[in-house]
Coordinates of C-alpha atoms and ligand atoms in Angstrom, one line a residue:
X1 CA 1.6 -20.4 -4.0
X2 CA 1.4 -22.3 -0.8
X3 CA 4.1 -23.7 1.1
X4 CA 5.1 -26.0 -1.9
X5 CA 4.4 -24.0 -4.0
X6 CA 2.2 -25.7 -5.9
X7 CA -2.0 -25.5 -6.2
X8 CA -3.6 -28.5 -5.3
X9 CA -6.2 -30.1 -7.0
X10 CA -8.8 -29.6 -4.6
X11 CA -8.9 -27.2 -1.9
X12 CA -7.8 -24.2 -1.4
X13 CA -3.3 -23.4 -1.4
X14 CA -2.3 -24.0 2.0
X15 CA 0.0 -20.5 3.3
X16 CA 1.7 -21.6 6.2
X17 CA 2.8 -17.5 7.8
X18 CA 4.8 -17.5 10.9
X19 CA 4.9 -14.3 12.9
X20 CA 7.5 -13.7 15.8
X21 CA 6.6 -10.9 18.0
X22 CA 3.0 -10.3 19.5
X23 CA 3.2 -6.3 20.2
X24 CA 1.6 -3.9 18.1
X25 CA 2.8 -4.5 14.6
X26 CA 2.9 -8.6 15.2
X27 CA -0.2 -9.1 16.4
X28 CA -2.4 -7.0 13.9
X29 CA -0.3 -9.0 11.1
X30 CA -1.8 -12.2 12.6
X31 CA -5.3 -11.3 13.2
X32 CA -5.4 -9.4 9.2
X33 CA -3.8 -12.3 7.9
X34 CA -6.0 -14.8 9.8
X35 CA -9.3 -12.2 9.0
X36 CA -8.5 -11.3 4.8
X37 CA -6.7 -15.0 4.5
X38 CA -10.3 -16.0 5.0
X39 CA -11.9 -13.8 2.2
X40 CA -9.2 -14.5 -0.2
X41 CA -9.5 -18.1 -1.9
X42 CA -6.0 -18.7 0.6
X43 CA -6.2 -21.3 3.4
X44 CA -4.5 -19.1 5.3
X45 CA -2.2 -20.6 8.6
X46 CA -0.9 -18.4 11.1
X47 CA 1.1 -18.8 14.3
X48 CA 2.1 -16.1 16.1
X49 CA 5.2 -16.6 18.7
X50 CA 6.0 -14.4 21.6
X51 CA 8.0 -14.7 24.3
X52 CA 5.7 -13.6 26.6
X53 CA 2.1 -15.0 27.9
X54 CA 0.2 -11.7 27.5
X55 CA 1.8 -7.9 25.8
X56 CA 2.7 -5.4 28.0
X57 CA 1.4 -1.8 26.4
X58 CA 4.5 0.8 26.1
X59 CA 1.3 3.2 24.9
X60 CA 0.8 5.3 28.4
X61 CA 2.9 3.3 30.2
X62 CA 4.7 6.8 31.6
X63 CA 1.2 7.2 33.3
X64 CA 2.2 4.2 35.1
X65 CA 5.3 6.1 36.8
X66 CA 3.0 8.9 37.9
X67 CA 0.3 6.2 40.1
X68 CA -2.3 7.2 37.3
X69 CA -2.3 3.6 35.8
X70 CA -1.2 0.4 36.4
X71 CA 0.7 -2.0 34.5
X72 CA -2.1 -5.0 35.1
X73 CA -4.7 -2.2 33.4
X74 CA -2.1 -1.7 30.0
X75 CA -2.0 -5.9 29.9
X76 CA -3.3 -7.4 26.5
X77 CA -4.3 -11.3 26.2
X78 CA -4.1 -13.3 23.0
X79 CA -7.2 -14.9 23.6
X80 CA -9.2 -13.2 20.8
X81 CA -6.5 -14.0 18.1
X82 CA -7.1 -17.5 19.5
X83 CA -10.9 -17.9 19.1
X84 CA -9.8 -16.2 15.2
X85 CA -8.0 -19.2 14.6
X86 CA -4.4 -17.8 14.9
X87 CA -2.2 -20.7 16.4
X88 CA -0.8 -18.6 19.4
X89 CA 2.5 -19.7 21.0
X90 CA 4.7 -18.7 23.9
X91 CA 8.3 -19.2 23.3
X92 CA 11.4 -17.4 22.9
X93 CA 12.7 -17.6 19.4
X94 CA 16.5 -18.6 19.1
X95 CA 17.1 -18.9 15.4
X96 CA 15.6 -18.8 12.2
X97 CA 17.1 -21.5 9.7
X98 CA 16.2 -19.4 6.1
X99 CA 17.9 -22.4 4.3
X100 CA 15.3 -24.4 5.2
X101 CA 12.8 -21.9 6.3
X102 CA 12.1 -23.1 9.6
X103 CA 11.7 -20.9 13.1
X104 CA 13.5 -22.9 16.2
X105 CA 12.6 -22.2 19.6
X106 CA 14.8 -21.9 22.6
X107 CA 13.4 -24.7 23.9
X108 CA 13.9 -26.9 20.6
X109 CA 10.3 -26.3 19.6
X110 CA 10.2 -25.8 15.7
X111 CA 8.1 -23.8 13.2
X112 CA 8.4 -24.1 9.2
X113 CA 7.1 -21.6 7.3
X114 CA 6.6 -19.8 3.8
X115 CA 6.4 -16.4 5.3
X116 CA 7.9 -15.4 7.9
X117 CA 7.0 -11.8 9.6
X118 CA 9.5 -10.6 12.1
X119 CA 8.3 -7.9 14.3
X120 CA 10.6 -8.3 17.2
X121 CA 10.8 -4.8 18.3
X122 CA 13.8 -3.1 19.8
X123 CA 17.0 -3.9 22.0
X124 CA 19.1 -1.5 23.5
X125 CA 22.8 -0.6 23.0
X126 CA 25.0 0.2 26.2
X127 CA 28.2 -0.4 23.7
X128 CA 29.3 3.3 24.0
X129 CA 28.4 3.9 28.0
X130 CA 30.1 2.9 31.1
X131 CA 27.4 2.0 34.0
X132 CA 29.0 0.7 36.9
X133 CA 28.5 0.4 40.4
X134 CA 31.0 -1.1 43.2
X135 CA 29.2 -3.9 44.5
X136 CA 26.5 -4.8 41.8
X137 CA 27.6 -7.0 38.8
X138 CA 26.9 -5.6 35.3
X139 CA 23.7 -7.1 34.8
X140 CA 22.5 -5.4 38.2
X141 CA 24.0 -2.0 37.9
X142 CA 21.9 -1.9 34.2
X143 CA 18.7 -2.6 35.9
X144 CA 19.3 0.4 38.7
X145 CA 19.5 3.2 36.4
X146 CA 16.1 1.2 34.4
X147 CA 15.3 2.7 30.6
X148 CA 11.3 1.3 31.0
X149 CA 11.7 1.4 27.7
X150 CA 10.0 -1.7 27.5
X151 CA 6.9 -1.8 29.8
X152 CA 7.2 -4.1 32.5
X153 CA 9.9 -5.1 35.7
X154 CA 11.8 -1.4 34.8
X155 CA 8.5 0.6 34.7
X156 CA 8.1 -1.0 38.3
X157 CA 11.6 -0.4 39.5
X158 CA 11.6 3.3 37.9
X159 CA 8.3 4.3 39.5
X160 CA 9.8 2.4 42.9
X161 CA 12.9 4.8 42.6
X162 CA 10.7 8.1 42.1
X163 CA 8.5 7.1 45.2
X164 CA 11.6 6.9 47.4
X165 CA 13.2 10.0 46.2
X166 CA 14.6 12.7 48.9
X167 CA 13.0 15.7 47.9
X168 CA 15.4 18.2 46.7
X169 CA 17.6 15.4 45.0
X170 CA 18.1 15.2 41.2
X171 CA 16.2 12.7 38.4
X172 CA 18.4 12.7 35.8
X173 CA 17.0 11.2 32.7
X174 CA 18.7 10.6 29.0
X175 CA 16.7 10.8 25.4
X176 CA 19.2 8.7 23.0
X177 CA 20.2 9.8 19.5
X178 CA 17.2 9.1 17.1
X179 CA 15.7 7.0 15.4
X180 CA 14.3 5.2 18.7
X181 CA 11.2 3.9 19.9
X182 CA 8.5 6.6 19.9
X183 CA 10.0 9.9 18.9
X184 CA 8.0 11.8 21.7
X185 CA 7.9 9.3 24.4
X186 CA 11.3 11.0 26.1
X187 CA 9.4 14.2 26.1
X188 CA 6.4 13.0 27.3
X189 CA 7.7 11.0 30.0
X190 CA 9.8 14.0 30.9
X191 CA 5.9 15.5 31.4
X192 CA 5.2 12.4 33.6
X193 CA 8.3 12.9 36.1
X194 CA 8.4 16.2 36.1
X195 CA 4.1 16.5 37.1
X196 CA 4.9 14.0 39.5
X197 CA 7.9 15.6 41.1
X198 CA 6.0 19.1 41.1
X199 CA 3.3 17.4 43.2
X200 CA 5.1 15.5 45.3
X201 CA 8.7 16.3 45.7
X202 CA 9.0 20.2 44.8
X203 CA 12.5 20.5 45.4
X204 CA 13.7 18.4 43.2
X205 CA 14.8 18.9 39.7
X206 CA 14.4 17.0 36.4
X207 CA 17.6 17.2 34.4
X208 CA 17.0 16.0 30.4
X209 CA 20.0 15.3 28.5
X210 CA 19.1 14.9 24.9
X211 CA 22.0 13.6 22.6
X212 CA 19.7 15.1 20.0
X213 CA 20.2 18.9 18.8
X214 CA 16.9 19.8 19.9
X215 CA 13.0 18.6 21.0
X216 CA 12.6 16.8 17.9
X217 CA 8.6 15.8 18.3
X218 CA 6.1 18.5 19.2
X219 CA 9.3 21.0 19.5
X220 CA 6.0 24.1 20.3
X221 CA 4.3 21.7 22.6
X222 CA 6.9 20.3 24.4
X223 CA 8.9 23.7 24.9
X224 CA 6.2 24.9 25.8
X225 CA 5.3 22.5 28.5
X226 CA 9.4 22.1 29.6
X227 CA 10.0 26.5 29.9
X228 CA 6.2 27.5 31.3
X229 CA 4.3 24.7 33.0
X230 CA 7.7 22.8 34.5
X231 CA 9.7 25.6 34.6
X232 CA 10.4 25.2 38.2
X233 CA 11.0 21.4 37.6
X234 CA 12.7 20.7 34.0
X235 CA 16.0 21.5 33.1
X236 CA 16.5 20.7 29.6
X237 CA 19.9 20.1 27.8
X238 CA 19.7 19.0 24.2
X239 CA 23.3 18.4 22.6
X240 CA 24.6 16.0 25.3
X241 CA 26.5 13.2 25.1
X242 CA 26.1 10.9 27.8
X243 CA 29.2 8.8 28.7
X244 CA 28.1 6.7 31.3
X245 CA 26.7 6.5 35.8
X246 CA 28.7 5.3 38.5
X247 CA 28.1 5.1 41.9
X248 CA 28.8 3.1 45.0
X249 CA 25.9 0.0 45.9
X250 CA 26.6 1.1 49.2
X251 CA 25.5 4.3 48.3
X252 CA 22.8 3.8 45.7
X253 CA 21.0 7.6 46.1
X254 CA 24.8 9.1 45.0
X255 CA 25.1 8.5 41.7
X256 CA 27.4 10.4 39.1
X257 CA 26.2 10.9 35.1
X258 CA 29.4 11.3 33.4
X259 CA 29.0 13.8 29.8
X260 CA 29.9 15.7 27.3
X261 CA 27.9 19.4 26.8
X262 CA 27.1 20.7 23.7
X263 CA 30.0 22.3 23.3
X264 CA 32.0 18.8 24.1
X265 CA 33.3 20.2 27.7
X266 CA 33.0 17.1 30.2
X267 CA 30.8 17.6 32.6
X268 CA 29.5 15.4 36.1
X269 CA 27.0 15.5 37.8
X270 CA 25.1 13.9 41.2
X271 CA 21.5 12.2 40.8
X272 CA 19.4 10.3 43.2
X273 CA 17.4 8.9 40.1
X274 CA 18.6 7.9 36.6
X275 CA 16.0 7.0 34.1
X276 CA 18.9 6.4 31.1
X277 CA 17.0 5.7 27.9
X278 CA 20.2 4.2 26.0
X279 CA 20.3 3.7 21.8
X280 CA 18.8 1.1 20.5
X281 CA 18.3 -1.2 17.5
X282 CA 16.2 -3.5 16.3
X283 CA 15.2 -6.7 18.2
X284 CA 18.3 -9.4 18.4
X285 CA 16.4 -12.4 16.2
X286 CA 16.0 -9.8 13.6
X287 CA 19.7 -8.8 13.6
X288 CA 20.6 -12.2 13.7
X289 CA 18.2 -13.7 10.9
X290 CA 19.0 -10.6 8.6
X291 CA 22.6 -10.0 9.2
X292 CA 24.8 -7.4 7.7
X293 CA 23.7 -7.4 4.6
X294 CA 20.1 -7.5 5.6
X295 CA 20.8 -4.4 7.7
X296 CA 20.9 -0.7 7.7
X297 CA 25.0 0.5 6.9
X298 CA 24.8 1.2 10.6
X299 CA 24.0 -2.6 11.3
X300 CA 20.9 -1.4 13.6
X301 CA 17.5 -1.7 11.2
X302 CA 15.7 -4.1 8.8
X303 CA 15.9 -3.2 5.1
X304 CA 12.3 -4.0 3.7
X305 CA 10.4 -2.5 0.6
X306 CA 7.8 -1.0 2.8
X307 CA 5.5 -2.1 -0.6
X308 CA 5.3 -5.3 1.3
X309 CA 7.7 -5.2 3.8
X310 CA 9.8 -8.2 2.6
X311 CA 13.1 -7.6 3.6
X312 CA 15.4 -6.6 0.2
X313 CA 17.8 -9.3 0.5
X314 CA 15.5 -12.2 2.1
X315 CA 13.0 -13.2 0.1
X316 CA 9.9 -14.6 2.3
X317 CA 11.0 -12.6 4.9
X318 CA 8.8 -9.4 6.1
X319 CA 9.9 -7.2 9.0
X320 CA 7.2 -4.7 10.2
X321 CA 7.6 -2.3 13.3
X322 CA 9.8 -0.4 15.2
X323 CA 12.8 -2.9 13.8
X324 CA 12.8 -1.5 9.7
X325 CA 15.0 1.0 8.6
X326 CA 12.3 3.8 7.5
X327 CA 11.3 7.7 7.0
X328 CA 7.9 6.3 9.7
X329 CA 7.9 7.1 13.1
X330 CA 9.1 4.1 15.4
X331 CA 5.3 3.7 16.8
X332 CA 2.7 1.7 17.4
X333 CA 0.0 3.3 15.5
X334 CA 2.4 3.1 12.5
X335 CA 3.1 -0.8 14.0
X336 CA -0.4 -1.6 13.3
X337 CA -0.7 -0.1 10.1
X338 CA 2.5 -1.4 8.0
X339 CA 1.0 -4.9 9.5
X340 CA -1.8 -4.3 7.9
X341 CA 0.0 -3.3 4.3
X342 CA 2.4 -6.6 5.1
X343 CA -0.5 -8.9 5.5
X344 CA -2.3 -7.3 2.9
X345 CA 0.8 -7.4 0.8
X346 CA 1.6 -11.5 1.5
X347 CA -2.2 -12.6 0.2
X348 CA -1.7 -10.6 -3.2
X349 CA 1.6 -12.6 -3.6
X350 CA 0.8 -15.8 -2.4
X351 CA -2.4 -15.3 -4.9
X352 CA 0.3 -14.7 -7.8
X353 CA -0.4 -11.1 -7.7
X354 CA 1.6 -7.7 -6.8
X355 CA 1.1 -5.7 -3.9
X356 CA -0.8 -2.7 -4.0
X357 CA 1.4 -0.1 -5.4
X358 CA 0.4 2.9 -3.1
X359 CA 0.4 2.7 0.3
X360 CA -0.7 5.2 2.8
X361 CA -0.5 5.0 6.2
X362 CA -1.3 7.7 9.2
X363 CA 0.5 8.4 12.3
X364 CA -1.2 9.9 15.4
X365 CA 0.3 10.2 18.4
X366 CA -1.6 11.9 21.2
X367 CA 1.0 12.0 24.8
X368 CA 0.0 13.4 28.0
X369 CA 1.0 16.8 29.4
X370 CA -0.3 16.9 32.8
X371 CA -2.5 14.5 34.2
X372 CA -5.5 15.7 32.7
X373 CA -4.5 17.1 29.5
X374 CA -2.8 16.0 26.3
X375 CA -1.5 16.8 23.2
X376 CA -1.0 15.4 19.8
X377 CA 0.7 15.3 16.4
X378 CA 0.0 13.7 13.2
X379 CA 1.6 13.0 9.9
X380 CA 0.7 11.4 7.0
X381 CA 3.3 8.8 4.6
X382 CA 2.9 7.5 1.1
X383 CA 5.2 5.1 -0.8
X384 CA 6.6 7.1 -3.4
X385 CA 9.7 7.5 -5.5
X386 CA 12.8 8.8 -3.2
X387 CA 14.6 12.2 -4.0
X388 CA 18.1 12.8 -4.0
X389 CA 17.8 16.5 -1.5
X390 CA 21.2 17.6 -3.3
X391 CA 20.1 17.2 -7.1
X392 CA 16.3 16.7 -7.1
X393 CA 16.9 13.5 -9.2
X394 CA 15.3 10.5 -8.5
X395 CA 17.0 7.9 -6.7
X396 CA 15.2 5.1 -8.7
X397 CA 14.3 3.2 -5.0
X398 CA 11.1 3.8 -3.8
X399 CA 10.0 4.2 0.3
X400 CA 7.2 5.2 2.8
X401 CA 7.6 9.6 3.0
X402 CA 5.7 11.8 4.9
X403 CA 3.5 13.8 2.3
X404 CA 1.2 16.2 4.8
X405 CA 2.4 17.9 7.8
X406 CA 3.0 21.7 8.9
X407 CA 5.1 22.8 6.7
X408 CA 4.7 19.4 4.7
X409 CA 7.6 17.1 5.9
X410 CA 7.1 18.1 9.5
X411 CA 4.1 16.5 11.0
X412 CA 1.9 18.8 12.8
X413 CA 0.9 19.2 16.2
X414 CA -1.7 20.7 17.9
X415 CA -2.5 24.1 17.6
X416 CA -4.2 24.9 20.2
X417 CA -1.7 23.2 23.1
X418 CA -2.6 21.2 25.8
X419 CA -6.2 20.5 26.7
X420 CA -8.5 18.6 28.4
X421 CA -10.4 17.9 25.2
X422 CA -7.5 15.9 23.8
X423 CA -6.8 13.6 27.0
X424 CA -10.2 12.7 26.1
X425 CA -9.5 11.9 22.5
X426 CA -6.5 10.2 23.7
X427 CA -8.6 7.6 25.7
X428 CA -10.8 6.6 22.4
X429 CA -7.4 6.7 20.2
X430 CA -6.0 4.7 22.8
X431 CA -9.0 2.4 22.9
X432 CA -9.8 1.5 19.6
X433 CA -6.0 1.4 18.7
X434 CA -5.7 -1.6 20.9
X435 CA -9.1 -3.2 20.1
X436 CA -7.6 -3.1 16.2
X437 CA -4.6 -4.7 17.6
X438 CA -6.0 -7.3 20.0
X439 CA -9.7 -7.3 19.7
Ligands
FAD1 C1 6.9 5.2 27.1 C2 6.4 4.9 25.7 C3 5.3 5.5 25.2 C4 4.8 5.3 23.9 N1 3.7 5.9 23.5 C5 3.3 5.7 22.2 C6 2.1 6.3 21.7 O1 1.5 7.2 22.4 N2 1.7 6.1 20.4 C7 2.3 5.1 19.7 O2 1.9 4.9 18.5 N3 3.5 4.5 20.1 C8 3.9 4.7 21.3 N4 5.0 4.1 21.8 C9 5.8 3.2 20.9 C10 5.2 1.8 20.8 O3 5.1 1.2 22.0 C11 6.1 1.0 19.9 O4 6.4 1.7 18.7 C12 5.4 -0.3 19.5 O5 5.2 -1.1 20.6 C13 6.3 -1.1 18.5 O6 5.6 -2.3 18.1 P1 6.4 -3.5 17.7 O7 5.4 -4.6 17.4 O8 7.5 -3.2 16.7 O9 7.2 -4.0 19.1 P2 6.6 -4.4 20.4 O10 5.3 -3.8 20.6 O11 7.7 -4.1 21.5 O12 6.5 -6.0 20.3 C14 7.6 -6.8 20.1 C15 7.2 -8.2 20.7 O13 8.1 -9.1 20.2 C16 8.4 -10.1 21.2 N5 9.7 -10.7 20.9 C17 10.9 -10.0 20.7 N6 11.9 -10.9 20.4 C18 11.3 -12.1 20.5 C19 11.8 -13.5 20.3 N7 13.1 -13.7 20.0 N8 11.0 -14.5 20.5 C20 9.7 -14.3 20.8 N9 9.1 -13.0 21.0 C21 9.9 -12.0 20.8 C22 8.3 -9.2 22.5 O14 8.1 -10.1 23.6 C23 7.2 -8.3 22.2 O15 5.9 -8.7 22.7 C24 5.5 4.3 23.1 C25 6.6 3.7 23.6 C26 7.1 4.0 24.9 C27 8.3 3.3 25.4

């Protein structure tokens, strides 16, 4: 009912919705809210904060590495959001008072709200991994061995690396336990390097060290791509895990990756390159606004009722995005569509009704295999009632599951492997997916 919560007389309820975060899932919340708040009797007030002037897409950014793109070409504005009516600002946020439902700014800047929508995005964890070099303080020795993770500075410095590589040294690069950001991104960019490598540096290698047990997105594809069209390139190593790179500054193309095999022998070796893609959790104003008991048990992911995506201990408080604890991929397609079920969600409550009680969302994913082809997968989720695996019993809770999928509960991929037909597909997905988001 407004930010008082009380209807005025005349007029329609003022809803005052703050959104931190204008990547994929943010940004869609603000324009739907700014777009349906219109339609919907609600006088409908959004600002959307981001740290940054313009967004950065992580969506093909591995093309980027290869010289095929270019970061300026994957750079999104806020203007349209603007001329929509969605109050846009750039700042960093520093807190969120929930007492008093207020966002504060770094600066001092403050925002009060009556929803807020948190969709922060990740942060990385280099808790359990020692990177060190002789010479370089921490900070510096973290940005040599760059995750580009985030598009932007490390995308640069990671593609920088690759062009001076000696040919016949090693790229090493590390996929991190999941859940992370984009389940086939690793793979993919694994594609990227190794395309690149084949073309211009053919005696080097490409050595993957997955912490995970196997490919665990497009497992046909990608084996596929890793054992017959890099076979010369890729050496793939699932079960690893990765303790940490050292080297000398003095000596920045001798690195060491310091591991554990499979089978828990420890293992070193030498690499020219380290792309190191460490674990990560959700962005820091969400782990600090939600705290522990707002938190997955493993302290890394917003709990929200994906019905709405309120958080379950906050009320007033939505988290959308690759920061919520969930069965959905960590993706921008999926970003884009739980903002739409969240701001959908918020103008049902604020008009004193319930959310809609089934929600579906889709997530495609199409990633590159060579420079002209591509591949995809797809799955389908629906908010039903969780299962307990062991007894078949319901758990009483209900969350978003994947209900299609080849066998159902594994999404599909394409059937027909690489082509050129799909890197054209993937252009118009890619297209109208950001248009949705920032158009
Ligand atoms: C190499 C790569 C390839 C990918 N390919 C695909 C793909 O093909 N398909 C797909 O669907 N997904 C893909 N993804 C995943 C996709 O990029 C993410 O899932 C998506 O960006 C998540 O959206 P988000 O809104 O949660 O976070 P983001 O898009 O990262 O947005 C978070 C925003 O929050 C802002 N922010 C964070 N903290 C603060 C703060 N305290 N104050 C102010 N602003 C803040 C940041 O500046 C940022 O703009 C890929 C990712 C990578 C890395």
């Amino acid at each position: 009912m407004g930010l008082t919560g009380l209807m005025p007389a005349f007029g329609a309820a003022i809803v005052n919705v703050v959104v931190v975060g204008g990547g994929m899932a943010g940004t869609t919340a603000a324009k739907y809210l700014k777009l349906w708040g219109a339609a919907s009797g609600l006088d409908v007030r959004v600002t959307l904060i981001d740290a940054n002037a313009a967004y950065v897409s992580c969506i093909l950014s591995n093309k980027v590495l290869t010289g095929e793109t270019t970061l300026a070409a994957l750079t999104y504005r806020y203007t349209k959001l603007a001329g929509l009516g969605v109050t846009v600002v750039q700042g960093q946020v520093a807190a969120v008072d929930k007492a008093n439902r207020v966002v504060r700014l770094a600066d001092g800047r403050t925002y009060p709200y009556a929803r807020l929508i948190l969709a922060p995005g990740i942060d990385f964890d280099y808790s359990a991994l020692t990177i060190a070099a002789r010479g370089l303080t921490a900070d510096q020795a973290l940005a040599a061995v760059p995750h580009a993770w985030k598009a932007g500075p490390q995308t640069t410095e990671l593609r920088r690396q690759l062009v001076a590589l000696t040919n016949g040294n090693r790229v090493v690069m590390t996929i991190p336990a999941a859940p992370y950001r984009c389940p086939p991104g690793p793979y993919e960019r694994a594609c990227a390097i190794a395309g690149w490598l084949k073309a211009n540096r053919p005696k080097s290698k490409l050595i993957v060290l997955d912490a995970n047990a196997k490919i665990i997105a497009e497992p046909v594809n990608f084996g596929k791509a890793f054992s017959e069209t890099y076979r010369t390139i890729i050496e793939y190593y699932p079960g690893v895990t990765l303790k940490g790179v050292t080297w000398d500054s003095a000596t920045p193309k001798l690195k060491t990756v310091s591991l554990l095999d499979a089978g828990g022998a420890a293992v070193t070796m030498p690499a020219e390159v380290v792309n190191l893609i460490p674990p990560q959790k959700a962005g820091r104003v969400a782990i600090d606004t939600l705290g522990p008991t707002g938190l997955s048990a493993n302290g890394r992911w917003a709990l929200v009722d994906e019905i709405s995506y309120e958080s379950k201990v906050f009320p007033g408080i939505h988290v959308i995005g690759d920061a919520i604890n969930s069965k959905q991929p960590k993706a921008g397609h999926i970003g884009n569509q739980e903002a739409k079920i969240c701001a959908d969600a918020i103008l049902r409550l604020e008009s004193g009704r319930a959310p809609y009680a089934a929600p579906v969302t889709n997530s495609a994913c199409f990633t590159p295999i060579t420079p002209t082809t591509a591949t995809w997968l797809t799955a389908v989720y629906r908010y039903q009632t969780d299962i307990d695996p062991a007894t078949g019993q319901s758990l009483g809770t209900k969350s978003m599951q994947m209900v299609s999928g080849n066998p159902v509960g594994v999404a599909s991929e394409t059937p027909t492997g690489a082509s050129g037909d799909n890197a054209d597909a993937m252009k118009k997905w890619f297209a109208s997916l950001m248009v949705d988001t920032f158009g």
